[in-house]
Every structure is written in structure tokens, then in C-alpha cells.
Amino acid sequence: MSRTIKLQDWAKEEFDEPVPSLPSLLRYAKNGMISPQPVKAGRCWRVERNARFIGLTTKPVVKKSDDQRLKRILEDGSST
């Protein structure tokens, strides 16, 4: 049995229905939202069987000079 599986097969095991679409899964893989990080092998992304979805690990930097609309989006409604 192999240590890694295809990204879509992993997603079926990791998430309940509805499973994220392929473009979303690719964005998760490219942006480091899965730990341990998936690797691209040939034409497909492969991920370890015990990998977990961790989401975003860093917050965007909000500057005082940013537009108010941008600040609202980046802060996601929080008032910190």
C-alpha cells in the first residue's frame, strides 16, 4: 500500500459532503492549507494518508493607509 494518495481521494476521506471542488483543493494544496504539504507528482497532487486540513495559518497585514473597504474584507468583520 502506498504512503500517499491522490488529493481528491484524500478529500473524500477528510471532508463530509459536500466535498470541496477540485479548484478549491488545488488552492488548498498550493497555499499550504494542508499539513503535511502535498506534493505534485507528474500531473496529479499527492498527499499523505494522515494529512489534515489546517486552513490559513497567517493573517493578512492591515495597514492604517489601507482603504476602509479593504480593511473590512481583511479583518473579516472582527474588530481587533
XYZ file of C-alpha atoms in Angstrom:
80
model
C 0.000 0.000 0.000
C 1.341 3.435 -0.908
C 2.008 6.163 1.642
C 0.398 8.866 -0.463
C -2.961 9.092 -2.198
C -4.425 11.423 -4.788
C -5.690 14.745 -3.486
C -9.308 14.088 -4.488
C -9.328 10.656 -2.806
C -7.923 12.214 0.361
C -10.615 14.928 0.279
C -13.380 12.300 0.197
C -11.993 10.849 3.439
C -11.196 14.193 5.110
C -14.382 16.184 4.436
C -18.069 15.451 4.854
C -20.424 16.064 1.966
C -20.165 18.299 0.038
C -16.502 17.654 -0.770
C -14.666 20.799 -1.953
C -14.280 21.164 -5.702
C -11.021 20.381 -7.486
C -10.085 24.084 -7.910
C -10.572 24.598 -4.150
C -8.463 21.540 -3.341
C -5.698 22.770 -5.637
C -5.761 26.173 -3.918
C -5.517 24.446 -0.516
C -2.514 22.440 -1.741
C -0.709 25.411 -3.296
C -1.312 27.766 -0.350
C -0.121 25.389 2.379
C -3.542 24.755 3.907
C -2.881 21.005 4.228
C -0.336 19.543 6.629
C 1.948 17.813 5.766
C 2.237 19.704 2.489
C 1.017 17.825 -0.632
C 3.477 17.258 -3.473
C 2.882 17.356 -7.187
C 3.902 14.059 -8.788
C 3.597 14.229 -12.541
C 0.164 15.600 -13.370
C -1.549 14.997 -10.036
C -1.189 16.195 -6.475
C -0.447 13.528 -3.868
C -0.935 13.815 -0.133
C -0.047 11.574 2.813
C -2.907 9.495 4.187
C -2.677 11.078 7.645
C -2.649 14.678 6.334
C -5.078 17.191 7.825
C -6.731 20.342 6.513
C -5.491 23.249 8.644
C -6.784 26.257 6.686
C -5.000 29.602 6.686
C -2.085 29.793 9.078
C -1.344 33.527 8.853
C -3.453 36.661 8.953
C -3.111 39.422 6.369
C -1.366 42.623 7.435
C -3.794 45.548 7.700
C -2.165 48.952 7.315
C -3.620 52.252 8.519
C -3.318 53.637 4.997
C -5.498 50.851 3.503
C -8.922 51.727 2.140
C -11.784 51.192 4.632
C -13.462 48.649 2.345
C -10.250 46.644 2.105
C -9.831 46.770 5.882
C -13.337 45.357 6.378
C -12.583 42.498 4.000
C -9.182 41.680 5.520
C -10.429 41.889 9.093
C -13.365 39.641 8.185
C -15.728 41.542 10.432
C -13.548 41.306 13.539
C -12.687 44.483 15.431
C -9.096 43.772 16.500
